[in-house]
mmCIF file of C-alpha atoms in Angstrom:
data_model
loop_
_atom_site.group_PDB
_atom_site.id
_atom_site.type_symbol
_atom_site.label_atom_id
_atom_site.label_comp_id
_atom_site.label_asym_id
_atom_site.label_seq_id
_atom_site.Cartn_x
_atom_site.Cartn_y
_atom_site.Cartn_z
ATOM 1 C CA UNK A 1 113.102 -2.725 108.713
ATOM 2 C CA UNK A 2 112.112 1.066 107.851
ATOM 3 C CA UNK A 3 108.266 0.317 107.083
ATOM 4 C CA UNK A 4 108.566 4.022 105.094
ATOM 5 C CA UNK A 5 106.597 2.669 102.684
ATOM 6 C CA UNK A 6 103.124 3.215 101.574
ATOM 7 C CA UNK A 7 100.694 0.013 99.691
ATOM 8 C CA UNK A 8 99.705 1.263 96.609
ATOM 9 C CA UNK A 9 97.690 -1.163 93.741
ATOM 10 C CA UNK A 10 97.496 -1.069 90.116
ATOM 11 C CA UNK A 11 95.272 -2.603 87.557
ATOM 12 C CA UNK A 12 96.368 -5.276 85.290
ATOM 13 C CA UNK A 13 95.480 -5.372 81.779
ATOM 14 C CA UNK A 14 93.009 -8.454 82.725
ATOM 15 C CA UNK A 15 91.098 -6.586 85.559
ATOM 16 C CA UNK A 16 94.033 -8.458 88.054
ATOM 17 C CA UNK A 17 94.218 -5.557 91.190
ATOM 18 C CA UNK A 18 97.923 -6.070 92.510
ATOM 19 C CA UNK A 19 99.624 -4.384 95.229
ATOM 20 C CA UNK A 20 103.390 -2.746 95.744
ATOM 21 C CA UNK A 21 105.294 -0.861 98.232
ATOM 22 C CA UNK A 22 105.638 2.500 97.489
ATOM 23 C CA UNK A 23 109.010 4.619 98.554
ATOM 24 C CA UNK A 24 108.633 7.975 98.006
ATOM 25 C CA UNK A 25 111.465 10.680 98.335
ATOM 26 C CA UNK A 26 111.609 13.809 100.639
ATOM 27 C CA UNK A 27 111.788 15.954 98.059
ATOM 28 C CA UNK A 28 111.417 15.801 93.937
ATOM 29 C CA UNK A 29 112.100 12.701 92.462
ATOM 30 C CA UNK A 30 114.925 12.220 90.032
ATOM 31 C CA UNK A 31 113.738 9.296 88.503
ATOM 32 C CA UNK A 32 111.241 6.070 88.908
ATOM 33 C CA UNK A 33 113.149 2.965 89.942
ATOM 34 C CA UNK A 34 110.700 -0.111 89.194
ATOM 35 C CA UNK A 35 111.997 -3.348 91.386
ATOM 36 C CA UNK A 36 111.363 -6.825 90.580
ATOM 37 C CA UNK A 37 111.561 -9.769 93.257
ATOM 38 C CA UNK A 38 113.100 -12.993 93.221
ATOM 39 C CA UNK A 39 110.975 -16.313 93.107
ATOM 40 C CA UNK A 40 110.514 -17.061 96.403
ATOM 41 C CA UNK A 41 110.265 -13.701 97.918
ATOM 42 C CA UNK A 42 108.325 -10.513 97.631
ATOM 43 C CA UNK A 43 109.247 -6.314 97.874
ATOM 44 C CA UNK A 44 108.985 -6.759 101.251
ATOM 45 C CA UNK A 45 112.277 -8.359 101.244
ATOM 46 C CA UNK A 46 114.418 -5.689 99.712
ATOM 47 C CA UNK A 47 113.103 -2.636 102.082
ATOM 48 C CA UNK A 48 116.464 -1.397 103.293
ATOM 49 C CA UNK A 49 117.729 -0.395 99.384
ATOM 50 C CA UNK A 50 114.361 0.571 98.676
ATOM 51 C CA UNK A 51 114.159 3.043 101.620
ATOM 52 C CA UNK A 52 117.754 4.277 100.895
ATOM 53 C CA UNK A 53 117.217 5.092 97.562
ATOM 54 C CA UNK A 54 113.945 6.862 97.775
ATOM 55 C CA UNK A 55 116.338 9.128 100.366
ATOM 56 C CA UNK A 56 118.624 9.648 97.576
ATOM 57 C CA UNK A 57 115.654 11.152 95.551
ATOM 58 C CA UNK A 58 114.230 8.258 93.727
ATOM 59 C CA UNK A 59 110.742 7.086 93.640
ATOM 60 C CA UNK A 60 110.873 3.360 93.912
ATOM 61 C CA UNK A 61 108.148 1.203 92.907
ATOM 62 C CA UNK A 62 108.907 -2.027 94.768
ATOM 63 C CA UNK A 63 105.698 -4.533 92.719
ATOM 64 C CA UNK A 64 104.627 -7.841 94.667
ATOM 65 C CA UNK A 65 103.980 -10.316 91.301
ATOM 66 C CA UNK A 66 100.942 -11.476 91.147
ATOM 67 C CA UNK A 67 100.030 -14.580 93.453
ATOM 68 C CA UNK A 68 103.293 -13.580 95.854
ATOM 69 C CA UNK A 69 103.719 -11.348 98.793
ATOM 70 C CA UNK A 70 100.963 -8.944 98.661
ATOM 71 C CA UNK A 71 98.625 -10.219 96.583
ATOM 72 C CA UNK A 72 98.348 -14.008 98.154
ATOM 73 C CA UNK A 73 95.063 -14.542 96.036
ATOM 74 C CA UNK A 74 95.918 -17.748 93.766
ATOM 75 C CA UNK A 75 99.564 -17.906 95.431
ATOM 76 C CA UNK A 76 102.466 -18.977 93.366
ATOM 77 C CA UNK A 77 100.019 -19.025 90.367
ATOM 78 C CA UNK A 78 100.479 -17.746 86.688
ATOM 79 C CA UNK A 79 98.405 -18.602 83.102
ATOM 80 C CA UNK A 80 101.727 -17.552 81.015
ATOM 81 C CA UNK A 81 105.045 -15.666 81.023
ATOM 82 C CA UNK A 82 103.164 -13.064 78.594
ATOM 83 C CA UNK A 83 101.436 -12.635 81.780
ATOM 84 C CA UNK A 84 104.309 -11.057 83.855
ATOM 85 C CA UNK A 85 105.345 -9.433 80.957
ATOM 86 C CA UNK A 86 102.517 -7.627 80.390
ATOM 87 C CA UNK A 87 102.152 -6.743 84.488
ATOM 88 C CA UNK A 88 105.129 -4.807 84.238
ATOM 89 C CA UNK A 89 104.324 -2.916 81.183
ATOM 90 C CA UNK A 90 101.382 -1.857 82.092
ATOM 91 C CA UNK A 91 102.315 -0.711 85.432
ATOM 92 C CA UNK A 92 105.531 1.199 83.281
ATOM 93 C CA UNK A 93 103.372 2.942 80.715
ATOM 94 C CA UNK A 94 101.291 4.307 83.863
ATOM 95 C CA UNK A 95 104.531 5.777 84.725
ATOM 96 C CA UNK A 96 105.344 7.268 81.775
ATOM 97 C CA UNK A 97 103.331 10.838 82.074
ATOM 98 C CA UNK A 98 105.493 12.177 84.044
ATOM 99 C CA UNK A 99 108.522 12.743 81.969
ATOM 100 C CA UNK A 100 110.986 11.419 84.312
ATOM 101 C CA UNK A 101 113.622 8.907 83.402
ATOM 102 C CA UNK A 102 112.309 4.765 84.790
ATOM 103 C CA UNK A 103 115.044 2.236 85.794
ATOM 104 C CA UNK A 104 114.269 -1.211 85.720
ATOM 105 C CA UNK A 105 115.875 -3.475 88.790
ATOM 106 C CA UNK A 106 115.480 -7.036 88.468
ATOM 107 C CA UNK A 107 116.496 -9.062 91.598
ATOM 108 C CA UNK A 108 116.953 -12.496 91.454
ATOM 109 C CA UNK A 109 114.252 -14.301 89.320
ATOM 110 C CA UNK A 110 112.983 -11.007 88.902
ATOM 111 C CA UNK A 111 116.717 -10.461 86.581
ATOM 112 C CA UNK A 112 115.265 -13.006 84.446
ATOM 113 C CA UNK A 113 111.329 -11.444 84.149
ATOM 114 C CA UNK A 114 113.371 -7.652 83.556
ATOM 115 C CA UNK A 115 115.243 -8.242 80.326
ATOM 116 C CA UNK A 116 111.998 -9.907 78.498
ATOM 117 C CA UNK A 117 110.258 -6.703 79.837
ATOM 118 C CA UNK A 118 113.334 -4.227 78.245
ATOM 119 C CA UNK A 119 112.764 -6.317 75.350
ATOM 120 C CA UNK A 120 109.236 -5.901 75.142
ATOM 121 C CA UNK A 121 109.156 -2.143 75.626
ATOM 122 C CA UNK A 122 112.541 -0.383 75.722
ATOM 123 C CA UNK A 123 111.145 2.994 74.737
ATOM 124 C CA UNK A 124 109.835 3.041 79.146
ATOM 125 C CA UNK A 125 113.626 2.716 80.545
ATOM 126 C CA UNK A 126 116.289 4.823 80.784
ATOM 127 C CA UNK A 127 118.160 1.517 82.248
ATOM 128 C CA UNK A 128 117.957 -1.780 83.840
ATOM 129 C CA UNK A 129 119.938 -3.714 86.278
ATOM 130 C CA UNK A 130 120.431 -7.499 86.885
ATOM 131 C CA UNK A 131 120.992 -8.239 90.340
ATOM 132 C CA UNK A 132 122.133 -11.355 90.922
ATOM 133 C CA UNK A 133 119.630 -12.332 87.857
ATOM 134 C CA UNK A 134 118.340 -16.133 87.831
ATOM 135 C CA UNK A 135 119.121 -16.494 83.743
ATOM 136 C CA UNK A 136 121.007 -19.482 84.367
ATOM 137 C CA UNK A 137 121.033 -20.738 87.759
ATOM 138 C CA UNK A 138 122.365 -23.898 89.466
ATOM 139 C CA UNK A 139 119.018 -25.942 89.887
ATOM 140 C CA UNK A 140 117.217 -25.949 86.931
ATOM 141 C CA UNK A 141 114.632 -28.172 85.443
ATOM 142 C CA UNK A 142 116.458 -31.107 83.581
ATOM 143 C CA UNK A 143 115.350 -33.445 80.498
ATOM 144 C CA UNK A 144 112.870 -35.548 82.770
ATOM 145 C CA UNK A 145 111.648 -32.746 84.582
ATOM 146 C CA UNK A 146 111.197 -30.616 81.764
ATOM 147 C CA UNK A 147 109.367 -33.989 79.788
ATOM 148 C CA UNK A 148 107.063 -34.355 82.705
ATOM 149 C CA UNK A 149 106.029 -30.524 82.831
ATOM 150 C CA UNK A 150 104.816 -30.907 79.337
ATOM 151 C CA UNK A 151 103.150 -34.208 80.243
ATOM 152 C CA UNK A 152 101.555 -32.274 83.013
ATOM 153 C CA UNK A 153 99.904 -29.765 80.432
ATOM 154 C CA UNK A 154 98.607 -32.495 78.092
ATOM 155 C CA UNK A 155 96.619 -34.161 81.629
ATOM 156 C CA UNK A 156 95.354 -30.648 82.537
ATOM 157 C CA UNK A 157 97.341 -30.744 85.959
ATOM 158 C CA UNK A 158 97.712 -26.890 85.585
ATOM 159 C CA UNK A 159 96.768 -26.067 89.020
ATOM 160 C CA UNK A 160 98.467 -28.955 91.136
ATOM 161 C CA UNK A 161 101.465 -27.444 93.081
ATOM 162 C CA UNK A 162 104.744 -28.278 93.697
ATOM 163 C CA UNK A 163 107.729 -27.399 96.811
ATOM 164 C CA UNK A 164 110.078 -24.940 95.602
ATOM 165 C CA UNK A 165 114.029 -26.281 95.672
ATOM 166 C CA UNK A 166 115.239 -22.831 96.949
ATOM 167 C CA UNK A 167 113.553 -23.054 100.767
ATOM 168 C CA UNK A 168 117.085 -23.334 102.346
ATOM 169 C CA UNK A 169 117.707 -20.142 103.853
ATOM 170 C CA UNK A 170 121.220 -20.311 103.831
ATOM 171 C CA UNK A 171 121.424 -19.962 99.986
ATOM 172 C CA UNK A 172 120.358 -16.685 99.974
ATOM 173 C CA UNK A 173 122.279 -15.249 102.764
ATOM 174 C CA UNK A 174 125.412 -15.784 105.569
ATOM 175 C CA UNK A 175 123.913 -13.577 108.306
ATOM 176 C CA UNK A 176 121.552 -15.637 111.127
ATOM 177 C CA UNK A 177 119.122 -12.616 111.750
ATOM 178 C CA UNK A 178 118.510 -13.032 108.037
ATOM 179 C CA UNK A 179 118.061 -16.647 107.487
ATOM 180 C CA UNK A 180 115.494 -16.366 110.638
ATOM 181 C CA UNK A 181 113.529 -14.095 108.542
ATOM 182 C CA UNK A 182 113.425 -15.894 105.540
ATOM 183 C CA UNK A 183 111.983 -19.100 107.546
ATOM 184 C CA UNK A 184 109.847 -17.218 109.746
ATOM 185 C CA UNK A 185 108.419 -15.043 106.936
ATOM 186 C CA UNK A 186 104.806 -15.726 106.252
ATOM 187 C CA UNK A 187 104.336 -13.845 102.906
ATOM 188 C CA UNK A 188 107.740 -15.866 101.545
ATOM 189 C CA UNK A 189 106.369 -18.485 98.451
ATOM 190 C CA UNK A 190 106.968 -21.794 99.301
ATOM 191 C CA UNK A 191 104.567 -23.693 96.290
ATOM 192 C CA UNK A 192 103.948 -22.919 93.090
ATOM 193 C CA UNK A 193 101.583 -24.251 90.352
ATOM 194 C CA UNK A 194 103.045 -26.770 87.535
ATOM 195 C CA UNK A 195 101.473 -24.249 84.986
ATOM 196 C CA UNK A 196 103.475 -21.724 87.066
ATOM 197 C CA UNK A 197 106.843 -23.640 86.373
ATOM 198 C CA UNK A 198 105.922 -24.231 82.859
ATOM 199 C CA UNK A 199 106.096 -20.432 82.271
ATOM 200 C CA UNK A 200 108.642 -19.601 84.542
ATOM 201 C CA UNK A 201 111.339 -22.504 81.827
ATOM 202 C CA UNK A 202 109.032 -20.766 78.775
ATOM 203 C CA UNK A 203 110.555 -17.708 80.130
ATOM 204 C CA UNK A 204 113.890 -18.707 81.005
ATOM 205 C CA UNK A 205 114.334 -19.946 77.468
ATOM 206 C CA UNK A 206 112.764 -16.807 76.113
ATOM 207 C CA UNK A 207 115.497 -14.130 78.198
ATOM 208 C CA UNK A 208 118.481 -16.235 77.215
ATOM 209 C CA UNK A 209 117.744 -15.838 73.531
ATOM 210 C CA UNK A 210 117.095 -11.812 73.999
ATOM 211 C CA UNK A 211 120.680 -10.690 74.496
ATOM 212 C CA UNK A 212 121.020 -9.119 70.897
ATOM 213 C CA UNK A 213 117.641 -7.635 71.424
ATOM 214 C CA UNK A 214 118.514 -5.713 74.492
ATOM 215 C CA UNK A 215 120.568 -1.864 73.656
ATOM 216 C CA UNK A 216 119.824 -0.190 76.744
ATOM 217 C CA UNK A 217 122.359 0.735 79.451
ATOM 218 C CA UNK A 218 122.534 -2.303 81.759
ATOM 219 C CA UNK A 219 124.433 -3.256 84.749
ATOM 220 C CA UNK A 220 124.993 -6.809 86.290
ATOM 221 C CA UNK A 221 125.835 -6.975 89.648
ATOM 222 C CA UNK A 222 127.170 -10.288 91.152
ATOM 223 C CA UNK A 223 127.906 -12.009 94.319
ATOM 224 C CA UNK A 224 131.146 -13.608 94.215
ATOM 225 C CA UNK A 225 129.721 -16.309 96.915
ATOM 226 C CA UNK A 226 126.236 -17.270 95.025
ATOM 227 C CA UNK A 227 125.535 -20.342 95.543
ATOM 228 C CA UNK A 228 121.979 -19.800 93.646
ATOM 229 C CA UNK A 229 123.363 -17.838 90.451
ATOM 230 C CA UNK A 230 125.443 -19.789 87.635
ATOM 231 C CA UNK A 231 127.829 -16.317 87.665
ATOM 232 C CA UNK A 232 130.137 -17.950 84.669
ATOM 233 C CA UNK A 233 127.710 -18.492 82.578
ATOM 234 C CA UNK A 234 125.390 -14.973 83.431
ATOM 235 C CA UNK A 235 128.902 -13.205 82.334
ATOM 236 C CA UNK A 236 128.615 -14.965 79.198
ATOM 237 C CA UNK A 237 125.468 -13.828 78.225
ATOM 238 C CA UNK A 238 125.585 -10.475 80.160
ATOM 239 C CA UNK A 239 128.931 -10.175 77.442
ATOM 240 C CA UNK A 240 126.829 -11.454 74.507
ATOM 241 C CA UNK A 241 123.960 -7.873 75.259
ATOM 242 C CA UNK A 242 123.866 -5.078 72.086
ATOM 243 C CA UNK A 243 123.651 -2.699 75.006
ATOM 244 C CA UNK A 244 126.808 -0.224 74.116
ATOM 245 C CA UNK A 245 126.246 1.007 77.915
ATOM 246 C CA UNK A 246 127.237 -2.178 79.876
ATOM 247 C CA UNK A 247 128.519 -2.121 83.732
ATOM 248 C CA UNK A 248 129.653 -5.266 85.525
ATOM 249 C CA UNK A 249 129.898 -5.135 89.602
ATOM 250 C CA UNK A 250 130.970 -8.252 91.542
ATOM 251 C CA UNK A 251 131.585 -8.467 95.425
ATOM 252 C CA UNK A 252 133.398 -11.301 96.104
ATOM 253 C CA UNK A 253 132.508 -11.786 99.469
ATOM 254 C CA UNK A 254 128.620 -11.787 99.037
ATOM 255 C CA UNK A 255 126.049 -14.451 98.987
ATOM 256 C CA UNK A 256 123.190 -13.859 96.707
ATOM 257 C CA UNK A 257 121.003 -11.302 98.683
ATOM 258 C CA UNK A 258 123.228 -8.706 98.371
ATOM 259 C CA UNK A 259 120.066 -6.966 100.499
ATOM 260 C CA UNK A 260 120.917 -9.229 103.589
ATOM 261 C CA UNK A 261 124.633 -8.471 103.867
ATOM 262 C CA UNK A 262 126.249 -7.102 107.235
ATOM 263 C CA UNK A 263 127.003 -4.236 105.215
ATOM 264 C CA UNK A 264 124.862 -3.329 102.150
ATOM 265 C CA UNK A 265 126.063 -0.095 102.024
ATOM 266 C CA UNK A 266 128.723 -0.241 99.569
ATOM 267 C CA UNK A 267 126.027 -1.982 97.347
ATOM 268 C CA UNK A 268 123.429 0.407 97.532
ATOM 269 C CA UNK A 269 125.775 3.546 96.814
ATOM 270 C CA UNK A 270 127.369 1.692 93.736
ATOM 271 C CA UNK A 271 123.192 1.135 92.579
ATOM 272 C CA UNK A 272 122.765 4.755 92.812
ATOM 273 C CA UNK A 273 125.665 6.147 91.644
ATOM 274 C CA UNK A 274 124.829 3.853 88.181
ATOM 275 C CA UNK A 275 121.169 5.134 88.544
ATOM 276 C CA UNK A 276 122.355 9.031 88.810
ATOM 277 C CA UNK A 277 124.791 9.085 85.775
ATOM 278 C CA UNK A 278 122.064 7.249 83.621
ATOM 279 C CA UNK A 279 119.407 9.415 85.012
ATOM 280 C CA UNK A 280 121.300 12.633 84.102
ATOM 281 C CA UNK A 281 121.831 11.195 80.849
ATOM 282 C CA UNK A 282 118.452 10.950 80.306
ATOM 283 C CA UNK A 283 117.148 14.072 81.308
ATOM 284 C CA UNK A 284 119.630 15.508 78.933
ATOM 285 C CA UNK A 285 118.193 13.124 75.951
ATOM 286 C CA UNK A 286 114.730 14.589 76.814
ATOM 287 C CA UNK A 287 115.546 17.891 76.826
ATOM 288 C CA UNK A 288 117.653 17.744 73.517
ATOM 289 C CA UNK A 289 114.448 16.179 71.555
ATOM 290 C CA UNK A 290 112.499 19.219 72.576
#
């Protein structure tokens, strides 16, 4: 990995200090690019696209959510979806001042956290993208599961923990060096609380029913080989979005970290050349309303 990162931390709107990696660009940056991780990882994961972009001229923002990577205090812990929402607001509005345009990239379960974020506040993006987003995915809770997570509530088990399905490294990618990684990573979330996975469905439920709510530009990206990602039925809803501005990617040949391909090159350059058209755009919009 590049390590050409710096640890910054923010201040959630409950006193909550969290951390992120920091990427910033040689020279001026273009635009803010905000990344979201997936469930089991953390920014650390996705350092390669960070690094690359931040050479293209972007300041990227990689945040650890709270009780993963970074900040391991109360790991794989949350009181509420609102909770995540409001984590990524607040860390967007801080970004704000400076008058450049903010993409939002959601990777994995963070493609389902990004949309109820857009939704919340779409006046702080210029754009989001889905990455292999975990809307609808292939393991999800079903009727029993979802009973007993209620039933878990109503006893007060908030903080008793359970294993994570998704622990198989091969799910996430083809390439050995990678899948060594992902089972020799210490900061990777194996647990989570059952109040945890009782926001994490509140949430689900709450991004599928935001499609009509969402109008900014937004590109999906897919991998044709992800065995994590229901990709018929994220189409559907990716088709359903008010956004006029919509772009659909798919590489066929990918599992679902597109990061931990043999060659994410052709990924990354299609994720900035969607982040520079928007970005101009935008910069256009701004200076237009002056």
């Amino acid at each position: 990995m590049n390590q050409a990162f710096v640890i910054e931390h923010y201040t959630a709107s409950d006193g909550r200090r969290l951390a992120l990696r920091r990427y910033i660009p040689p020279a001026e940056a273009r635009a803010h690019v905000v990344v979201l991780h997936g469930i089991i990882s953390h920014s650390g994961w996705y350092d390669t696209s960070c690094h690359a972009l931040a050479e293209l001229g972007f300041d990227l923002h990689a945040l650890d959510r709270r009780g993963s990577g970074l900040n391991g205090d109360s790991p794989g812990d949350v009181d509420s979806p609102q909770r995540w929402i409001d984590d990524v607001v607040g860390y967007l509005d801080g970004l704000r001042a400076s008058g450049r345009p903010i993409f939002l990239l959601g990777i994995s379960w963070g493609g389902k956290l990004a949309p109820a974020v857009a939704r919340a506040r779409p006046d702080l993006l210029a754009g989001m993208g889905l990455l292999c987003p975990g809307i609808y995915a292939n393991q999800q809770p079903g009727l029993v599961q979802r009973s007993a997570l209620r039933l878990s509530d109503w006893l007060g088990l908030n903080r008793s923990t359970v294993r994570i399905p998704l622990q198989e490294p091969e799910l996430f990618t083809d390439a050995p060096q990678w899948q060594a990684y992902i089972r020799q990573d210490p900061l990777t979330l194996r647990r989570i609380t059952l109040r945890f996975a009782r926001a994490d469905l509140q949430l689900t439920m709450q991004t599928r029913s935001s499609a009509a709510f969402l109008h900014l530009p937004t590109l999906l990206v897919l991998a044709g080989r992800d065995r994590i990602v229901d990709n018929a039925r994220t189409r559907r809803f990716f088709a359903k979005l008010a956004a006029a501005d919509k772009t659909m990617l798919e590489y066929s040949c990918a599992a679902h970290t597109l990061e931990f391909e043999s060659d994410a090159a052709p990924y990354i350059a299609d994720l900035a050349a969607w982040m520079l058209h928007r970005t101009t755009a935008s910069l256009d919009e701004i200076k237009n309303s002056r």
